[in-house]
XYZ file of C-alpha atoms in Angstrom:
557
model
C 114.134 59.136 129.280
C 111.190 61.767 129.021
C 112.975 64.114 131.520
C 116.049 64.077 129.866
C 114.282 64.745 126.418
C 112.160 67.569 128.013
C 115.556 69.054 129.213
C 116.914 68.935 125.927
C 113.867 70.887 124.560
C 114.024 73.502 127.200
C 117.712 73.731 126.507
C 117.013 74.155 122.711
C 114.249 76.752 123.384
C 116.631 78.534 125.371
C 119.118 78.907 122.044
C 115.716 80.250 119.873
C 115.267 82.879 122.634
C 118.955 83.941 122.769
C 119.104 83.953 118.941
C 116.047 85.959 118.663
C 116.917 88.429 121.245
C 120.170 88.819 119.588
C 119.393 88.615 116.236
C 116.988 91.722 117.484
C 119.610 93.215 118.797
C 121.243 93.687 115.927
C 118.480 94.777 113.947
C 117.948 97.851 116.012
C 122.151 98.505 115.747
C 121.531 98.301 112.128
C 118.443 100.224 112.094
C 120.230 102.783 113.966
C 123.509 102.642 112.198
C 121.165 103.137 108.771
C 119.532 106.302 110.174
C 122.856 107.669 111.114
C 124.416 106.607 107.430
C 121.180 107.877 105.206
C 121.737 111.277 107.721
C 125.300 111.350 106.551
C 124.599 111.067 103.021
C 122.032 113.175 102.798
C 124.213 116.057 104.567
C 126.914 115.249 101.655
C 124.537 115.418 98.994
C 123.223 118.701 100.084
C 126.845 119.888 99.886
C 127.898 117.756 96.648
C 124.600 118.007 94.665
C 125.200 121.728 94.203
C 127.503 121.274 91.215
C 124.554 119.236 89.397
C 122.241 122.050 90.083
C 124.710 124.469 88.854
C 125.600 122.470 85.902
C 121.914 121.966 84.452
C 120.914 125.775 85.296
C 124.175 127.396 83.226
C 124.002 124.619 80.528
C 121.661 126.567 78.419
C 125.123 129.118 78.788
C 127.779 127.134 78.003
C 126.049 126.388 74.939
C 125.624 130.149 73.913
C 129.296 130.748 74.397
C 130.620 127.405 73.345
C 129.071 126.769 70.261
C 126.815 129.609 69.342
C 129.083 132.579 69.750
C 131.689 130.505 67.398
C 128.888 130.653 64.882
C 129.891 134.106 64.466
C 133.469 132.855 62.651
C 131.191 130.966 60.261
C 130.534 134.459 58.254
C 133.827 135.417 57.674
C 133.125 139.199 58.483
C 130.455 139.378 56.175
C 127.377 139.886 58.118
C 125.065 142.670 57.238
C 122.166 143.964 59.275
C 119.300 142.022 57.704
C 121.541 138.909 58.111
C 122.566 139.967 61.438
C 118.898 140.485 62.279
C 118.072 136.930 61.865
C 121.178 135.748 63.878
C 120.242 138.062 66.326
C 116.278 136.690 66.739
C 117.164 133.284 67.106
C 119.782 134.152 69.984
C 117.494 135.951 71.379
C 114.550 133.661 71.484
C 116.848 130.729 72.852
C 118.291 132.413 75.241
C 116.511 134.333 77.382
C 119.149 135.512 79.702
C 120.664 137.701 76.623
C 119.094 141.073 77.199
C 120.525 142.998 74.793
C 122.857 142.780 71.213
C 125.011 145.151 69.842
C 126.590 144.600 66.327
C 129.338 145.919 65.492
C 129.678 146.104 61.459
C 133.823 146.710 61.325
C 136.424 147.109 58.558
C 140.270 146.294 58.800
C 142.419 148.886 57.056
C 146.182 149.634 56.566
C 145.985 153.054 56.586
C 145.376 155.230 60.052
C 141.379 155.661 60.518
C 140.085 158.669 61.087
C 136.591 157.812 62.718
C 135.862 155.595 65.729
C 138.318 152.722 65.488
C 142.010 151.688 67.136
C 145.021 152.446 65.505
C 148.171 150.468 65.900
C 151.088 152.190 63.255
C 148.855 151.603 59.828
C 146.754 149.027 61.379
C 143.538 150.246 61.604
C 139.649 148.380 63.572
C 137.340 151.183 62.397
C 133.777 150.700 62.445
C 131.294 150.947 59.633
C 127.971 150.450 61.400
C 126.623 149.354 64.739
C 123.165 148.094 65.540
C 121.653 146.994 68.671
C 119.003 144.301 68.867
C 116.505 143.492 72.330
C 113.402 143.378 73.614
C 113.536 146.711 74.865
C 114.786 148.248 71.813
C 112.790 150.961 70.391
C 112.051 149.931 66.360
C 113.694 153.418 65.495
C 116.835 153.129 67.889
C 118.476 149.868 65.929
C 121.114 151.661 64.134
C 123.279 153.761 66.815
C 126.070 154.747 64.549
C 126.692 154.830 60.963
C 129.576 156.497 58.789
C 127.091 158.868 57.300
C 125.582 160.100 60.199
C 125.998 162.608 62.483
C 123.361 161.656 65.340
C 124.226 158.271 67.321
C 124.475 156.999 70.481
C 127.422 155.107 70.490
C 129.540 154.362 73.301
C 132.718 152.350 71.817
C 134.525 151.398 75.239
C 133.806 148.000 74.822
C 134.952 147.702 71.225
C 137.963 149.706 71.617
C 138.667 147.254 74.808
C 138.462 144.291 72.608
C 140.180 145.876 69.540
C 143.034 146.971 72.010
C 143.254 143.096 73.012
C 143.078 141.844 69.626
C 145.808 144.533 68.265
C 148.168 143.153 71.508
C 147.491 139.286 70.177
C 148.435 140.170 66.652
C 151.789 142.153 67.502
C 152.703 139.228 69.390
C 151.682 136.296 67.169
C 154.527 133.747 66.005
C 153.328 133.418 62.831
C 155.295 130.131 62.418
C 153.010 128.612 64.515
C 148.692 127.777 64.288
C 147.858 129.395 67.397
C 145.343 126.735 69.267
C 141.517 126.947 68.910
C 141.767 127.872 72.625
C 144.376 130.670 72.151
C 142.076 132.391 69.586
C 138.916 132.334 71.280
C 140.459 134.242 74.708
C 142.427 136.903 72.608
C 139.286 137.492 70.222
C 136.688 137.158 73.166
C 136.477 139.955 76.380
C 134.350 138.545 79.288
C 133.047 140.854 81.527
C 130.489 140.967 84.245
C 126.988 140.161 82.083
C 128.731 141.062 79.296
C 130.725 139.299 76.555
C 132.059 140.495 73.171
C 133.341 138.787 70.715
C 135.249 139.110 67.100
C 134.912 136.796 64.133
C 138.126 134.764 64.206
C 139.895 135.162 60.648
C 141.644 132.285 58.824
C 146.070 131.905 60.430
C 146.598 133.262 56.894
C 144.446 136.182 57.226
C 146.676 136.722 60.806
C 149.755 136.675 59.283
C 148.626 139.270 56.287
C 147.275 141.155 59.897
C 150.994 140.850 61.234
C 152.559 142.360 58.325
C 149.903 145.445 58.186
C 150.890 146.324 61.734
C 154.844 146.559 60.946
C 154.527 147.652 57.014
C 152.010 149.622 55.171
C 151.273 147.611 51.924
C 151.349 148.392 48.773
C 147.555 147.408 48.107
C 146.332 148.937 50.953
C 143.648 145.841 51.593
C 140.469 146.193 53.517
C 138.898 143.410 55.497
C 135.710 142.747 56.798
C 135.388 142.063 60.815
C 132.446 141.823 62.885
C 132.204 142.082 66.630
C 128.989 141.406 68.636
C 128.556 142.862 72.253
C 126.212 140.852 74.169
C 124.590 141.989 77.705
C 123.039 139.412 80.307
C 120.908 139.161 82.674
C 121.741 136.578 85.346
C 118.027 136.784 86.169
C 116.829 134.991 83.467
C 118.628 132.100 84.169
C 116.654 129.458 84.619
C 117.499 127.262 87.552
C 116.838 123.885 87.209
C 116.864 122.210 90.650
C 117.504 118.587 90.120
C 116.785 117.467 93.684
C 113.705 119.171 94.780
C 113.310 117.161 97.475
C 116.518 118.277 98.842
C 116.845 121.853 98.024
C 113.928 123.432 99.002
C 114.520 126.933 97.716
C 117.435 127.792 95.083
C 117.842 131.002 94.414
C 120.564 133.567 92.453
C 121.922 135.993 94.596
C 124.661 138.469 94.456
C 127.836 137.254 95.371
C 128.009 139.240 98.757
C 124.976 138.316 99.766
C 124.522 137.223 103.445
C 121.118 137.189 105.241
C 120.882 139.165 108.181
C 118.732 136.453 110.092
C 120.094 132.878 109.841
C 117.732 130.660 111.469
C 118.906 127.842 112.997
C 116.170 126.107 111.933
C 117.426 125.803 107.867
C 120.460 124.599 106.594
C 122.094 126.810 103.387
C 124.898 126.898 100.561
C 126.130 128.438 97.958
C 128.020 128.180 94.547
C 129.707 130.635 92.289
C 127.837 130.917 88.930
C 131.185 131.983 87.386
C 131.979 133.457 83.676
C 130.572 136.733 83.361
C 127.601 135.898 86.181
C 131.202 135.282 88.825
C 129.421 138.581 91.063
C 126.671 136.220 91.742
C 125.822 132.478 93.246
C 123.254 129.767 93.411
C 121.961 130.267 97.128
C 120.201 127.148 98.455
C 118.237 126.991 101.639
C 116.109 124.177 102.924
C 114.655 123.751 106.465
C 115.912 120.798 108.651
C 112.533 119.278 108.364
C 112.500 119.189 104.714
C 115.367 117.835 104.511
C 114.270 115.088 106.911
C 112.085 114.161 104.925
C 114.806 113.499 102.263
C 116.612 111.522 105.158
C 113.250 109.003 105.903
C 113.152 108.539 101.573
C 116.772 107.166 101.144
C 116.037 105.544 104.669
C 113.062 103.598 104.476
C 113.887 101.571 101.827
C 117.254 100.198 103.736
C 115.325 99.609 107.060
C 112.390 97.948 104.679
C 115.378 95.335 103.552
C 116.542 94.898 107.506
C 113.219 94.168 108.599
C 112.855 91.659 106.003
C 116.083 89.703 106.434
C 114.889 90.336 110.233
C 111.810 88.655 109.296
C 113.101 85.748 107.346
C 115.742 85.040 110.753
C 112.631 85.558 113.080
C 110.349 83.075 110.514
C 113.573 80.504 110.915
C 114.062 80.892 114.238
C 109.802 80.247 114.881
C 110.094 76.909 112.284
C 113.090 75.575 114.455
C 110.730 76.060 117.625
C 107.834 74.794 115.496
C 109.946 71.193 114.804
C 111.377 70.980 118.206
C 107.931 71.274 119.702
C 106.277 68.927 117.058
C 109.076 66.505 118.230
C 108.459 67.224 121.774
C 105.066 66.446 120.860
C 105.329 63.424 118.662
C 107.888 61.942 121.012
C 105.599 62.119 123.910
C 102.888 60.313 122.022
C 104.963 57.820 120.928
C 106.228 57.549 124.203
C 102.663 57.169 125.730
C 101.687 55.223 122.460
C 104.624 52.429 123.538
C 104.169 52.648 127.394
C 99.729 51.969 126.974
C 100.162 49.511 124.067
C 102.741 47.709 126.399
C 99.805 47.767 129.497
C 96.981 47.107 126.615
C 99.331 43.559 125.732
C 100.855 43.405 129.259
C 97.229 42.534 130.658
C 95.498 39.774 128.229
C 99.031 38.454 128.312
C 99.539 37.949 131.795
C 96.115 36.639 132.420
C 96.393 34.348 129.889
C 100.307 32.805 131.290
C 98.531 32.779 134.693
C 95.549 30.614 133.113
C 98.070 28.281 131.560
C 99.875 27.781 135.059
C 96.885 27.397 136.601
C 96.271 24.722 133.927
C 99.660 23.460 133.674
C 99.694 23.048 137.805
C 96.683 21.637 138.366
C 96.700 18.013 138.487
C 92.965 17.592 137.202
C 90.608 20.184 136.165
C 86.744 20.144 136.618
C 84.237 20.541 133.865
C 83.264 23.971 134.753
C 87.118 25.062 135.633
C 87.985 23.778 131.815
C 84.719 25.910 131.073
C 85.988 29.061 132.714
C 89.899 28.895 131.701
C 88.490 28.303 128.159
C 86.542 31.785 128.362
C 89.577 33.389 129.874
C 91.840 32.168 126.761
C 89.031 32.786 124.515
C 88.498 36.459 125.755
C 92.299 37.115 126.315
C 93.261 36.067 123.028
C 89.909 38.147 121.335
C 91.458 41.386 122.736
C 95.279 40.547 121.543
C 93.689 40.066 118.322
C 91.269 43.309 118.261
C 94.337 45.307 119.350
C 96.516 44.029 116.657
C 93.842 44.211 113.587
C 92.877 48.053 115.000
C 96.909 48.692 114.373
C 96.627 46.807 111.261
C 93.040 47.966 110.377
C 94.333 51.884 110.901
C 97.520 51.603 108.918
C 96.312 49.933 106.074
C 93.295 52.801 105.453
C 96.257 55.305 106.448
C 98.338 54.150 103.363
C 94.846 53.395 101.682
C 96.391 49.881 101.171
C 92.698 47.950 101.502
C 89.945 48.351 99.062
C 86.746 50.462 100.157
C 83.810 47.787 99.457
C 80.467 48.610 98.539
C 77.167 46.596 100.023
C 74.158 47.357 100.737
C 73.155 47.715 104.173
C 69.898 48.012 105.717
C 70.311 50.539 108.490
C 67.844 49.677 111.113
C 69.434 45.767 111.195
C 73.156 47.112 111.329
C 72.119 49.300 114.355
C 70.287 46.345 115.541
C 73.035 44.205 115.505
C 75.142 46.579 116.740
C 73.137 47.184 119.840
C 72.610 43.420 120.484
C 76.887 42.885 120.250
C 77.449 45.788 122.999
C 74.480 44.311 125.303
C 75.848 41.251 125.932
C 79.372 42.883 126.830
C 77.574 45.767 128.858
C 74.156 44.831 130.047
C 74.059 48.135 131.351
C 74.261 49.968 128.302
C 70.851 51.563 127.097
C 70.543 52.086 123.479
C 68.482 54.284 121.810
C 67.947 55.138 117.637
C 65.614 57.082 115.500
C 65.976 56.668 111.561
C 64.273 59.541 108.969
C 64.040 59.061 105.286
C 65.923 56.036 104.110
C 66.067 51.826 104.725
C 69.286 51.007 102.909
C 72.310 52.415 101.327
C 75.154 51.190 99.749
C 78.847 51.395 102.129
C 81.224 49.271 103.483
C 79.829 47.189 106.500
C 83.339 46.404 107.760
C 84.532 49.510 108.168
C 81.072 51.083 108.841
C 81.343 48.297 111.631
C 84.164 49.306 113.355
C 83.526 53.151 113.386
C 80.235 51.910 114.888
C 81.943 49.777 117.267
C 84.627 52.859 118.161
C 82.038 55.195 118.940
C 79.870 53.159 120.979
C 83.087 51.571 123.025
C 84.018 55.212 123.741
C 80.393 56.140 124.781
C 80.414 53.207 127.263
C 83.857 54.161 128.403
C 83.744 57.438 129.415
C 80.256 57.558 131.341
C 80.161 57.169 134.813
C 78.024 54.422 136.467
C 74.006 55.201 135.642
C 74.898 57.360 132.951
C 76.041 54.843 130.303
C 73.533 55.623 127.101
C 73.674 56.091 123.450
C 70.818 57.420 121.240
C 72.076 56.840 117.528
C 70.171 59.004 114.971
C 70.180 58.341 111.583
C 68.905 60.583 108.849
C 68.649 60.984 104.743
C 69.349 65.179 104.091
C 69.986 66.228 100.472
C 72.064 62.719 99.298
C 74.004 62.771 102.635
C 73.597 60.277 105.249
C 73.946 61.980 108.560
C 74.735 60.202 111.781
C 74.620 61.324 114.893
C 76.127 59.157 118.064
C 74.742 61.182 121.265
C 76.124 59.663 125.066
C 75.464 61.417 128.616
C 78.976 60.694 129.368
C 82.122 63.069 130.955
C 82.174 65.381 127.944
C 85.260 67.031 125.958
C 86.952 70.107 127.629
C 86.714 73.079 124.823
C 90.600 73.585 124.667
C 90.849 69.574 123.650
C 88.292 69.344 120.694
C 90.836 69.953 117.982
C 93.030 67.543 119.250
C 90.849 64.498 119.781
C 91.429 62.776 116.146
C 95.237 63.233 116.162
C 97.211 60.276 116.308
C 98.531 58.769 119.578
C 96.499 61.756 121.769
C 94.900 60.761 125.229
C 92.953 63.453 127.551
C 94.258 63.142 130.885
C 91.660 62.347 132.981
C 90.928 59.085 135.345
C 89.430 56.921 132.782
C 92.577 57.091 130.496
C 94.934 55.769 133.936
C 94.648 52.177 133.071
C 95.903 52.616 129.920
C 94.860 54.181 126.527
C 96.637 53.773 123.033
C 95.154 56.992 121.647
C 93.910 55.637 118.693
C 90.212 55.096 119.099
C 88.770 58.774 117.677
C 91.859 58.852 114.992
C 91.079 55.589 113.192
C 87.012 56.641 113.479
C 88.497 59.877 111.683
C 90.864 57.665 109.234
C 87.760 55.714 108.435
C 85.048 58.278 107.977
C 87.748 60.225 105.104
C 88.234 56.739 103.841
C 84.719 56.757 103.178
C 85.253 60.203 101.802
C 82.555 61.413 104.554
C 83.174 63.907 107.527
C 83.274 63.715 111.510
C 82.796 66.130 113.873
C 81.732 66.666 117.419
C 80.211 68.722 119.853
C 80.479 68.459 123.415
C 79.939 69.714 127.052
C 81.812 69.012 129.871
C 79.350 66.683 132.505
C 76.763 66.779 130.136
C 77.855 64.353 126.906
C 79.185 64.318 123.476
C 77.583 64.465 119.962
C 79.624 62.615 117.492
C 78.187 64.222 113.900
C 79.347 61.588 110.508
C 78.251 62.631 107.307
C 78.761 60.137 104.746
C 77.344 60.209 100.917
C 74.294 58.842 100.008
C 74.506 56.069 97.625
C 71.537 53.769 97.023
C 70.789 51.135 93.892
């Protein structure tokens, strides 16, 4: 029966070292298939995260010509320089890349203009004034142009470009129709590289009145106010905002053709089109491969740190299932050895008592002294059945604390005494010894104090080889604790069993235990001591003896 359980454990270990191997295994595929996908990722984010860059660093742009150049509209034509002053500062102060203005003060007419303007029949984009506005503008250079002046420095070939385009938009318009929002802000905007210019966009009725002026000269010969702004930039003050720093290591705005001479294996680059009227230049990124490794580790580390944990919680299974098998080995095995000695421990009384009661049963008369000795045979055999059975009952009743702990008081040197007398008439070769320091009586349970007594002494006699059979009890009073020490000259404890001595059901293997041994002898002197709510402990040396240490509490009336 204990051969075929001990195959079934090895079998079952087997399965917790296959699982385990496997289960690691997989953990190192997963560890390596994580690498490879945070690598992957990484290697598209480098590629995809671009746009994001992009998108932050031109935002500050798409706000300028989205919503601020549409404030322009807002004015109806009607800006003058002081007005156009303040416009101008706070473009210039919230957006840096706008290096220079230039404001173009302009009159429609329907008559042909004979300064700097476009001419289309009687339709007529003259300018009254131009200013220019920037950091770099001298105080007394503002005005370039005026209609009284002779002296300027005007250069009108981006006005008449725009006033060309605007002219072409008007001749064409179906005024039957709203042109779209988007319609009007191409035909009155010119984009060019770092440069934009733009016209205030007039009401669809102020078009159509345009329409007729370009086919008809009118009878009132109206004059409308327009006003273009020019404005230069300066992709270098863009500001890039790199929104993964710890992938892009350097970002950088380069000119669209630009292509290092030296590419070094060692980095990996890309690029993106700024686009609008920055389209001659890109966002150039370049990081080295071991920066970006370092990006690869972040997003990694926290995926392997969830593998090794479900690894760990399979592992921690895996070591509980082992942990209960080999408990069970364990506990089966002592219960095994538990059944097979208490068997041999009633197998003997209870064979020599059936084999006195043949003896008696056969014998056709008996003689005083062979009634005398059967008698003591019964007596003896029937003492141990019953010491056996009380121990089992004795033990599980203080295991389930099912018996009440009694308190009497007991005069120490007279239990020893006693106790010493009891074990001399079973072993006349037993020598007892005791000292006692600082007390005469204290108040415990004698039963039970009995029995541990009796365990320890039994034990001493037991395992001590012939000559060597002593005791010396020692008991001593330190700081309210009664402290009891059993020392024998007997085999001693090896070092590797000490912590296993006061378990249930354990035996030592050695030649005294042959003849049988329940294994409960040092656990029910344990059971009774924490009953007692003392402690036990022992020190020992193989060949030399034991030292069986009980500290219980000191209670006196």
């Amino acid at each position: 029966m204990a051969s075929e359980k001990d195959s079934g454990y090895r079998k079952n270990f087997s399965l917790i070292v296959t699982f385990i191997v496997l289960i690691s295994l997989v953990f190192v595929l997963s560890l390596f298939l994580a690498f490879n996908f945070s690598k992957k990722n990484i290697e598209n984010d480098f590629v995809s995260a671009k746009a994001n860059v992009l998108e932050e660093s031109i935002k500050p742009y798409n706000d300028f010509f989205l919503n601020k150049l549409q404030e322009i509209s807002f004015y109806n034509g009607y800006l003058d320089s002081a007005t156009a002053t303040r416009f101008v500062d706070t473009i210039l102060r919230d957006y840096p890349f706008v290096s220079k203005v230039t404001f173009y003060d302009t009159e429609v007419k329907n008559i042909k203009y004979e300064g700097y303007g476009v001419n289309a029949g009687d339709f007529t984009i003259g300018m009254k004034n131009v200013y220019q506005f920037g950091h770099d503008v001298p105080k007394d250079s503002i005005k370039i142009f005026g209609e009284d002046e002779t002296r300027h420095l005007l250069k009108p070939g981006d006005f008449n470009t725009l006033s060309l385009k605007l002219i072409t938009f008007i001749q064409k318009l179906d005024t039957t129709k709203v042109p779209s929002p988007e319609e009007l802000f191409s035909n009155f905007t010119n984009v060019q590289t770092n440069r934009i210019d733009y016209f205030n966009i007039p009401s669809f009725e102020l078009l159509k009145t345009y329409k007729r002026m370009v086919t008809t000269k009118l009878a009132s010969n109206p004059v409308y106010q327009l006003d273009m702004f020019s404005f230069e930039l300066d992709q270098t003050k863009i500001k890039i905002k790199n929104t993964r720093p710890l992938l892009y290591q350097d970002v950088r705005i380069e000119p669209i053709s630009y292509d290092p001479l030296v590419t070094s294996s060692d980095n990996i680059t890309g690029e993106i089109t700024l686009g609008g009227p920055f389209s001659d230049y890109k966002l150039y990124f370049i990081s080295s491969k071991s920066f970006v490794k370092k990006e690869i580790f972040s997003y990694f580390l926290p995926i392997a740190a969830v593998l090794f944990l479900f690894y760990g919680v399979l592992v921690l299974v895996a070591f509980l299932i082992y942990r209960n098998l080999n408990v069970n080995h364990k506990m089966f095995k002592l219960q095994y050895d538990f059944v097979t000695n208490l068997t041999h421990e009633f197998k003997t009384p209870v064979s020599v008592i059936k084999i006195a009661g043949n003896n008696i049963k056969s014998a056709t008369s008996l003689t005083q002294r062979e009634q005398q000795l059967y008698g003591k045979i019964l007596d003896e055999e029937a003492d141990k059945l019953n010491g056996l059975m009380n121990k089992l009952l004795a033990f599980t009743q203080i295991e389930n604390k099912a018996i009440t702990l009694n308190r009497d008081e007991i005069n120490i040197e007279d239990f020893i005494e006693s106790t010493i007398e009891v074990h001399k008439l079973k072993h006349p070769d037993f020598d007892f010894t005791y000292e006692i320091y600082g007390f005469k009586t204290f108040i415990a349970d004698p039963v039970l104090l009995g029995s541990l007594f009796d365990n320890l002494a039994e034990n001493a006699y037991k395992y001590s080889n012939e000559g060597q059979k002593k005791l010396h009890i020692t008991a001593r009073l330190i700081k309210d604790k009664v402290v009891l020490r059993f020392k024998d000259a007997g085999i001693g404890i090896p070092s590797s069993e000490i912590n296993n001595i006061f378990k249930k059901f354990y035996r030592i293997q050695n030649r005294y235990n042959q003849n049988g041994s329940v294994g409960l002898g040092l656990a029910f002197c344990k059971e009774l001591v924490n009953f007692m709510n003392g402690e036990i402990s022992v020190r020992s040396t193989v060949n030399k003896g034991s030292e069986f240490k009980i500290v219980l509490p000191y209670i006196n009336n």
